[in-house]
mmCIF file of C-alpha atoms in Angstrom:
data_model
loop_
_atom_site.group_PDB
_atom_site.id
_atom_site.type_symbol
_atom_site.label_atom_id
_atom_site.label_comp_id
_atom_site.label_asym_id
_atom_site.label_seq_id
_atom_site.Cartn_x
_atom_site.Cartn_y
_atom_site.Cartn_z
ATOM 1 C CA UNK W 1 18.216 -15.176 -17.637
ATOM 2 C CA UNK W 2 17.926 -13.212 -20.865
ATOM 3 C CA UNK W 3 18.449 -10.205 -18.866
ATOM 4 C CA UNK W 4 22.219 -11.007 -18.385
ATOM 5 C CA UNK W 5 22.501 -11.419 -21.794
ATOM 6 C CA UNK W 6 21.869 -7.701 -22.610
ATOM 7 C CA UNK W 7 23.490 -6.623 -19.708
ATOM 8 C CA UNK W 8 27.013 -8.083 -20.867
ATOM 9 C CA UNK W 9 26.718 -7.367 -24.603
ATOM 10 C CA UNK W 10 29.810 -6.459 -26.098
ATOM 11 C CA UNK W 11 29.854 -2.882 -27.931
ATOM 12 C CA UNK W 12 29.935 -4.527 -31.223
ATOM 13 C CA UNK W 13 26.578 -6.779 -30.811
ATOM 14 C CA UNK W 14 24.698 -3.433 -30.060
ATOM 15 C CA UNK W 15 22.093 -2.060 -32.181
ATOM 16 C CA UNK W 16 23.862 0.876 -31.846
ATOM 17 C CA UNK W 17 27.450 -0.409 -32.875
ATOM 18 C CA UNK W 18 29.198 1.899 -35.298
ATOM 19 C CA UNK W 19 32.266 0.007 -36.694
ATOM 20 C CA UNK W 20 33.336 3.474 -38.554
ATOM 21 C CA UNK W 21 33.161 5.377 -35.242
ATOM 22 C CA UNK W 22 35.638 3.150 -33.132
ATOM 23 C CA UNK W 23 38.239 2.766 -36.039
ATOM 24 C CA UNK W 24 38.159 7.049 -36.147
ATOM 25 C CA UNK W 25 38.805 6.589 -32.507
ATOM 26 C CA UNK W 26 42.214 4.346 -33.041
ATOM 27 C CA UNK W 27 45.420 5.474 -32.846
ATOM 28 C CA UNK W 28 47.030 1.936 -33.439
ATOM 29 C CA UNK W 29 48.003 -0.622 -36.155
ATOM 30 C CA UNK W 30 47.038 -4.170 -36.725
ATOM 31 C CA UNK W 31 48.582 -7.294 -38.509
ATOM 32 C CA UNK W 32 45.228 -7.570 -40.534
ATOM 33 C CA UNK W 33 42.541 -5.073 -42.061
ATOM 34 C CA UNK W 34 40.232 -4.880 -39.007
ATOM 35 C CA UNK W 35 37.346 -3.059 -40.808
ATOM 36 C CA UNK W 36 36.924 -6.125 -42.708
ATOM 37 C CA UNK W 37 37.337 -8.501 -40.274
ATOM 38 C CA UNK W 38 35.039 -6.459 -37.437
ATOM 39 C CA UNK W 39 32.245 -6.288 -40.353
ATOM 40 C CA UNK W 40 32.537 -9.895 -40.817
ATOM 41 C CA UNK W 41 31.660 -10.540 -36.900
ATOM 42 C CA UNK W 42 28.941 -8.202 -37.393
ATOM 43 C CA UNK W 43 26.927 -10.094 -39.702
ATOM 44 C CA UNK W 44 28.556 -13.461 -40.014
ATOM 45 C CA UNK W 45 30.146 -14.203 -36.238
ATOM 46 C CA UNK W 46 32.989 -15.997 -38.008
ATOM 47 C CA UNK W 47 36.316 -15.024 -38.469
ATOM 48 C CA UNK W 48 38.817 -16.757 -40.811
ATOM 49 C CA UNK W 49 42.389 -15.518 -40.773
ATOM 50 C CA UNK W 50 44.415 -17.789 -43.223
ATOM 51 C CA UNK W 51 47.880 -19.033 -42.805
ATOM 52 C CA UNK W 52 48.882 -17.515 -39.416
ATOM 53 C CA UNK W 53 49.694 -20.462 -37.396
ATOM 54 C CA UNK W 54 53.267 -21.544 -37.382
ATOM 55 C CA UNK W 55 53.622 -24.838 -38.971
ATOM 56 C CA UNK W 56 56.384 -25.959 -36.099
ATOM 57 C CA UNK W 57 54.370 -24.673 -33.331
ATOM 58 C CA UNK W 58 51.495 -27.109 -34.506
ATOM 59 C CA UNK W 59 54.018 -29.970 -34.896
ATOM 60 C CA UNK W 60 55.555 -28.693 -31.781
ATOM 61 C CA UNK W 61 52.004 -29.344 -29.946
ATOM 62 C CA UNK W 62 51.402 -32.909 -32.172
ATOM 63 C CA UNK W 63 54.529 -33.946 -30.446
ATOM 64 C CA UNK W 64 52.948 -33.023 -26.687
ATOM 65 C CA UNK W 65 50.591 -35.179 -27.483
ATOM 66 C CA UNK W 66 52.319 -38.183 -28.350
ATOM 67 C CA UNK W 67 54.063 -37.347 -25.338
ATOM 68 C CA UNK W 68 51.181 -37.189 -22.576
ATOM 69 C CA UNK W 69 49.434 -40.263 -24.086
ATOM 70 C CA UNK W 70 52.991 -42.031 -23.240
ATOM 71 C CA UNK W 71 53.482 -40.670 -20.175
ATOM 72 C CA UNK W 72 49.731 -39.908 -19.409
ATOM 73 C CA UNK W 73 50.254 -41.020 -15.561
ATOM 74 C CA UNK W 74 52.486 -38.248 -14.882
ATOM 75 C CA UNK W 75 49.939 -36.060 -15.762
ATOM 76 C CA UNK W 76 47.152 -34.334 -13.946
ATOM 77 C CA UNK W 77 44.328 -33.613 -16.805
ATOM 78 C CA UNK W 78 40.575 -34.093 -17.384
ATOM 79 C CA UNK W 79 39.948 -36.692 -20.384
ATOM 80 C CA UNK W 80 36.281 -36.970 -21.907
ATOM 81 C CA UNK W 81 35.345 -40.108 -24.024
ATOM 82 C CA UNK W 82 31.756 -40.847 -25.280
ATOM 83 C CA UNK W 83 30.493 -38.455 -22.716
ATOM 84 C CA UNK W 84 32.060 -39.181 -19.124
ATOM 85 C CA UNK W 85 34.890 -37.309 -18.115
ATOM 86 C CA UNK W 86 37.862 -38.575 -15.999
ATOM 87 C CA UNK W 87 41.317 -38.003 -15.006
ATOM 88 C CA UNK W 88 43.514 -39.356 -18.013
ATOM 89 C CA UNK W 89 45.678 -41.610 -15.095
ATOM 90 C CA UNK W 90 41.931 -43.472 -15.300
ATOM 91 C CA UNK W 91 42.363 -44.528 -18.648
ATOM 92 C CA UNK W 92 44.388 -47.536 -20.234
ATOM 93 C CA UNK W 93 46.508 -46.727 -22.947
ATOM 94 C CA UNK W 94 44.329 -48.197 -25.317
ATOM 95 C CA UNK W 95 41.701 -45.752 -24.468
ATOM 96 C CA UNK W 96 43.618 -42.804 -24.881
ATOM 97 C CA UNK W 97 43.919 -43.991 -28.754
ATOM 98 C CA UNK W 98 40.481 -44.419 -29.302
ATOM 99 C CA UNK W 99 38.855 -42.046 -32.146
ATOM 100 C CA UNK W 100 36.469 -40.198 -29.589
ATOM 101 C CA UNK W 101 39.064 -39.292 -27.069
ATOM 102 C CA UNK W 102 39.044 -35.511 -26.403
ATOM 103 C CA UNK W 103 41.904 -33.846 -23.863
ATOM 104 C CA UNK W 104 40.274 -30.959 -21.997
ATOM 105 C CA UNK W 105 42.833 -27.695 -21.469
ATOM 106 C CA UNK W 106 45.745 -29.275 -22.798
ATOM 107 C CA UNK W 107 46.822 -25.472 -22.520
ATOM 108 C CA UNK W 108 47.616 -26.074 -18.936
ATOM 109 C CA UNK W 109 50.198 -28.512 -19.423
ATOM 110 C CA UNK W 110 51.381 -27.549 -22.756
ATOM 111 C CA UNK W 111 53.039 -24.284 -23.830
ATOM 112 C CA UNK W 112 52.574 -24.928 -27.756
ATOM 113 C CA UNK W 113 48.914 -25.531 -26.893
ATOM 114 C CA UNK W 114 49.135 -22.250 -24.569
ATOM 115 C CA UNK W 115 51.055 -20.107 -27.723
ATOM 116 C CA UNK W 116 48.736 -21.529 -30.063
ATOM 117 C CA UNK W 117 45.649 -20.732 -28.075
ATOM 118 C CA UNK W 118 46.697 -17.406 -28.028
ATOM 119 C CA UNK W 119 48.151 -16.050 -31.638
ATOM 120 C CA UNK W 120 48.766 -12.945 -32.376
ATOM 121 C CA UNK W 121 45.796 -12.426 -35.059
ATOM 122 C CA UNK W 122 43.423 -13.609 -32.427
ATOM 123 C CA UNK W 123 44.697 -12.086 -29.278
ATOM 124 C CA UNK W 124 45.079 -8.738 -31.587
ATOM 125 C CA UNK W 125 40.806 -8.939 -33.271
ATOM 126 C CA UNK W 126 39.154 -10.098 -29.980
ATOM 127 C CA UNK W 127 41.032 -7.830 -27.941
ATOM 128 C CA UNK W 128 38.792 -5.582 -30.536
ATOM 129 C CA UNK W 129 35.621 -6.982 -29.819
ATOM 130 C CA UNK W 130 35.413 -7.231 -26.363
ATOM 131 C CA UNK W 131 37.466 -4.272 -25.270
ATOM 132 C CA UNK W 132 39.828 -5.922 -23.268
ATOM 133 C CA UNK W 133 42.716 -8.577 -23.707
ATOM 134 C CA UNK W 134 41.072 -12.024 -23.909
ATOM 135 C CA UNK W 135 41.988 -15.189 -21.817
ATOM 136 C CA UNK W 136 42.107 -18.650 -23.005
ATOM 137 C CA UNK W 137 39.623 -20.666 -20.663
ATOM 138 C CA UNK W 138 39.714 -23.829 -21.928
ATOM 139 C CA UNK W 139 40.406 -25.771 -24.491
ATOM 140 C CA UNK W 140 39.176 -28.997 -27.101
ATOM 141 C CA UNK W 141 42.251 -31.360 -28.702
ATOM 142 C CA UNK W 142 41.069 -34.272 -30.320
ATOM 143 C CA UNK W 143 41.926 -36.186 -33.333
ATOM 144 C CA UNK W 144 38.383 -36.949 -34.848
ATOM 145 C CA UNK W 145 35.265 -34.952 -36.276
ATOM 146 C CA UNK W 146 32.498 -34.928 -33.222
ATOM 147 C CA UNK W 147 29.606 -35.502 -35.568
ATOM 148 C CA UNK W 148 28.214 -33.542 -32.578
ATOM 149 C CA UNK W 149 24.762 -31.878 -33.559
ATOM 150 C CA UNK W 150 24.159 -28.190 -34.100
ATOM 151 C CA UNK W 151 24.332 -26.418 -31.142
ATOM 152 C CA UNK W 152 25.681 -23.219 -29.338
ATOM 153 C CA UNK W 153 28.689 -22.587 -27.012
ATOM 154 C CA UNK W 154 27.606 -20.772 -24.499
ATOM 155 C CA UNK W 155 24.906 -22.621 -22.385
ATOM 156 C CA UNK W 156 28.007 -24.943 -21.634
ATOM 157 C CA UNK W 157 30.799 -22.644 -20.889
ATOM 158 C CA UNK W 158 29.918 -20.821 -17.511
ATOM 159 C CA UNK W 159 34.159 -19.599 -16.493
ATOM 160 C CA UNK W 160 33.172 -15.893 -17.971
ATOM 161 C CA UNK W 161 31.692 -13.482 -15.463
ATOM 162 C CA UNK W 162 29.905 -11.493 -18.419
ATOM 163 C CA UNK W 163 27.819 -13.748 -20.447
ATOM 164 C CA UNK W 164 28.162 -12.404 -23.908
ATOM 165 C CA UNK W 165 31.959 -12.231 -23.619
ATOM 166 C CA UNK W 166 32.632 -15.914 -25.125
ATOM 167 C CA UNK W 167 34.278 -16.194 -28.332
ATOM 168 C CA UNK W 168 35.903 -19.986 -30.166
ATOM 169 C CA UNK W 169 38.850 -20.632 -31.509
ATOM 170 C CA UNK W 170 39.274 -23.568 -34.160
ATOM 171 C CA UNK W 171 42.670 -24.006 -35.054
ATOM 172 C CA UNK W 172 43.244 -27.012 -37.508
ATOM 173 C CA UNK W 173 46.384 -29.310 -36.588
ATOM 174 C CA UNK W 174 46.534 -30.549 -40.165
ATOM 175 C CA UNK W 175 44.791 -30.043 -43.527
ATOM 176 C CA UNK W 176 41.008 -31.009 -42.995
ATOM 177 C CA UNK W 177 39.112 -33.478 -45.848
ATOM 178 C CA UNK W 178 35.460 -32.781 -46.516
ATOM 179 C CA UNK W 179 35.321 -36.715 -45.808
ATOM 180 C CA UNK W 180 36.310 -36.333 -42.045
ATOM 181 C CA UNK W 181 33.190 -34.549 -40.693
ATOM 182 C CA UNK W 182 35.009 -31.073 -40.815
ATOM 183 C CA UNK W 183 33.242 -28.625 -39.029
ATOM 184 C CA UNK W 184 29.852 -27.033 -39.949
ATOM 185 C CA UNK W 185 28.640 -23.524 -39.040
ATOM 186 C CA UNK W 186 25.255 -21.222 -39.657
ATOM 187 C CA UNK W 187 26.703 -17.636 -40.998
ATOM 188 C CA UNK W 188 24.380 -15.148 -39.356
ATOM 189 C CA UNK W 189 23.357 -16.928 -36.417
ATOM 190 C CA UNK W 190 24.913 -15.597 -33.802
ATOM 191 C CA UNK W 191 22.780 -12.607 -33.843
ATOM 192 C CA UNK W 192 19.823 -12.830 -31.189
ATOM 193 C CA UNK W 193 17.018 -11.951 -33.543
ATOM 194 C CA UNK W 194 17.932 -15.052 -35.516
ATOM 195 C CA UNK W 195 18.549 -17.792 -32.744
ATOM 196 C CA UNK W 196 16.390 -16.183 -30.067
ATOM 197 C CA UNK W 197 16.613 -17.786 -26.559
ATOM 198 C CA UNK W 198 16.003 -21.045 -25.604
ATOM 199 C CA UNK W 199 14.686 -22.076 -22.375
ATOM 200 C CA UNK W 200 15.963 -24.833 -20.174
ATOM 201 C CA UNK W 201 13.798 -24.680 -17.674
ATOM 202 C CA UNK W 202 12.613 -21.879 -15.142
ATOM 203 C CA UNK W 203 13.406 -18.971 -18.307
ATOM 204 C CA UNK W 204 17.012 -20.099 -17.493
ATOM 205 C CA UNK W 205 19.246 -19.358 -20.917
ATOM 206 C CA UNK W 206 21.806 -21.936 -19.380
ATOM 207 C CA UNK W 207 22.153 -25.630 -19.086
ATOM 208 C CA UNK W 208 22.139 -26.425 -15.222
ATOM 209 C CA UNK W 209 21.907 -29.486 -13.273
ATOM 210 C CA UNK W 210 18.405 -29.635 -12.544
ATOM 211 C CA UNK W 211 17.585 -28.409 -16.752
ATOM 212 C CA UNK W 212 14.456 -29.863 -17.449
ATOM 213 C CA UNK W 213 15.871 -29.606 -21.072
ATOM 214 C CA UNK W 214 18.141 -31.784 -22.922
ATOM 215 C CA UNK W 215 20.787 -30.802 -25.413
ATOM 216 C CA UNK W 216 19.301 -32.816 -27.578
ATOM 217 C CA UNK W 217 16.162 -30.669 -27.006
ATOM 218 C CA UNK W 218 18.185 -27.188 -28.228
ATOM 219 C CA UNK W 219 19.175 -28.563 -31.367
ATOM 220 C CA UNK W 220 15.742 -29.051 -32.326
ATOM 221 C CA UNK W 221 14.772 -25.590 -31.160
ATOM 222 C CA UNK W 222 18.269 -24.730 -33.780
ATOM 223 C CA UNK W 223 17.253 -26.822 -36.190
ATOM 224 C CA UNK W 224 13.640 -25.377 -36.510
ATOM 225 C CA UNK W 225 15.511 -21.784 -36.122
ATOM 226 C CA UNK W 226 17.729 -22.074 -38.916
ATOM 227 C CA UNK W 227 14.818 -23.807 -41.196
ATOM 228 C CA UNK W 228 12.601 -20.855 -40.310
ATOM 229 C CA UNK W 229 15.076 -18.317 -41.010
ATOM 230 C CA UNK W 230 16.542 -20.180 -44.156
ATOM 231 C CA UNK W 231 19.869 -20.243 -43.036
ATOM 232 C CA UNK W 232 21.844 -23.529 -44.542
ATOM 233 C CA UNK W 233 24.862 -24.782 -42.822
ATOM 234 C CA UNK W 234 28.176 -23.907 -44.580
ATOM 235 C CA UNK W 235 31.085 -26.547 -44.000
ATOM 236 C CA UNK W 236 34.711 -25.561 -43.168
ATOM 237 C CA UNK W 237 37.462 -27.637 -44.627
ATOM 238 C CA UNK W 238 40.817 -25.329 -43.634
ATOM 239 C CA UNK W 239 44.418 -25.829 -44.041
ATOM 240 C CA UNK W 240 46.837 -26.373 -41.221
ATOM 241 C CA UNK W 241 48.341 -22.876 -40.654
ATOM 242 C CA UNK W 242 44.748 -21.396 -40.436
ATOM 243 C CA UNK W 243 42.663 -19.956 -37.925
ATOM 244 C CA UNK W 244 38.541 -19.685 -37.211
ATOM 245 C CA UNK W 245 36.743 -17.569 -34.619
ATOM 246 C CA UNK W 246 33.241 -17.564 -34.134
ATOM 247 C CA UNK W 247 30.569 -15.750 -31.677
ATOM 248 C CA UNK W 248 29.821 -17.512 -28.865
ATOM 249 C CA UNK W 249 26.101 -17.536 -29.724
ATOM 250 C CA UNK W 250 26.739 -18.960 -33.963
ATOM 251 C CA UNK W 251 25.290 -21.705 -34.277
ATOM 252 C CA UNK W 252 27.561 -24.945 -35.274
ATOM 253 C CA UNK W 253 27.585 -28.483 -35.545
ATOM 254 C CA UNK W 254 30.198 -31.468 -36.609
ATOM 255 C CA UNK W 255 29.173 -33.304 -39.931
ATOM 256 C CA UNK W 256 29.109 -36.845 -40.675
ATOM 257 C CA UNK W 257 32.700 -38.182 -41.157
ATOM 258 C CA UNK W 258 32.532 -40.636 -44.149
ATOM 259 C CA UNK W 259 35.749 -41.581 -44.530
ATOM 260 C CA UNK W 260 36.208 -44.005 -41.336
ATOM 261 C CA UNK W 261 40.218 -43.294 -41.577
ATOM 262 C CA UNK W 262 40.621 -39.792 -41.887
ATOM 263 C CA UNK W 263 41.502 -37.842 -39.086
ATOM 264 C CA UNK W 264 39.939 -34.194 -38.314
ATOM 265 C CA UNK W 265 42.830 -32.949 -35.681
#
């Protein structure tokens, strides 16, 4: 319900928030001007911290990957491809090259994907936000855009026990082509008076089993949003070595990839 919402909102999404205030109240240092980046998730709910990834420790995680997809039957891990989800020791190797494969918390069997997943920058800024050290509950790898349409995070991803406490990290595994589908995201829209609530059913905020919504049904309600509010998508095309962080609430989508043959990993 909208109720538990408002009940978890982090200090800085409250009307209240005073940004000036809680850095006079710091007696600590940070790898990165936090003013700046604080104000950013204020009115944007993106982060961007450039060039704070360590090359190797991507390559490092490239080369688990090659890895489990040779060895994928010694593995215990949940695999999702055009919608169903299975145990990758279901698949044939074949299927584990496909374009649309995605490998769900590759963190759990991976320690570059755990070190990666966790970064200093990010650890350090959300740590920030939500006033206590943040956890890495799951995780995306995949190798091409989604083309998925605009939608919101956290209707989908129930592990937190306060609601407003969800935050994404994108962290590009090489540099990303505008032809690939890179990533697409509404500046702004994070922010409740923008994208509102919408209901799946019963006043229910989240997507449950018995929704009498569809996804499909809340990217029309975000589509509409962002028309009425006039806020056009901006498209991210980062460099390997980069980092993004968004609200849990921003509104995003994956464009259309155009060039068949480029990867978005």
């Amino acid at each position: 319900m909208v109720d538990d919402w408002f009940s978890s909102l982090p200090w800085i999404d409250r009307p209240d928030a005073n940004i000036a205030a809680y850095l006079e109240s710091l007696n600590e240092d940070t790898p990165f001007d936090l003013r700046v980046r604080l104000q950013e998730w204020q009115s944007r709910g993106v982060v961007v911290f450039q060039d704070v990834i360590p090359h190797d420790l991507i390559d490092s995680m490239l080369n688990d990957v090659e890895y489990l997809k040779l060895h994928y039957r010694d593995f215990e891990l949940e695999v999702e491809l055009r919608g169903a989800t299975k145990q990758i020791s279901e698949y044939s190797p074949e299927e584990l090259e496909l374009s649309g494969i995605k490998f769900n918390s590759l963190q759990t069997i991976s320690k570059s994907c755990a070190l990666l997943s966790l970064s200093r920058e990010v650890v350090s800024f959300l740590k920030h936000v939500y006033q206590s050290p943040p956890v890495v509950m799951q995780s995306l790898t995949f190798q091409k855009g989604s083309e998925q349409p605009v939608h919101i995070d956290y209707p989908y991803v129930r592990c937190q026990t306060k609601l407003a406490h969800l935050a994404a990290i994108w962290i590009p595994l090489e540099d990303v082509s505008p032809q690939s589908g890179p990533l697409a995201y509404y500046l702004g829209s994070h922010r409740v008076d923008i994208s509102g609530f919408f209901d799946w059913g019963g006043g229910s905020i989240l997507l449950e089993s018995d929704s009498a919504k569809s996804p499909m049904d809340l990217s029309h309600y975000l589509w509409d949003r962002m028309l009425e509010k006039g806020i056009e998508p901006e498209t991210f095309c980062p460099r390997k070595g980069d980092v993004l962080i968004w609200h849990g609430n921003l509104a995003h989508a994956g464009t259309k990839i155009h060039d068949a043959e480029k990867t978005r990993k």
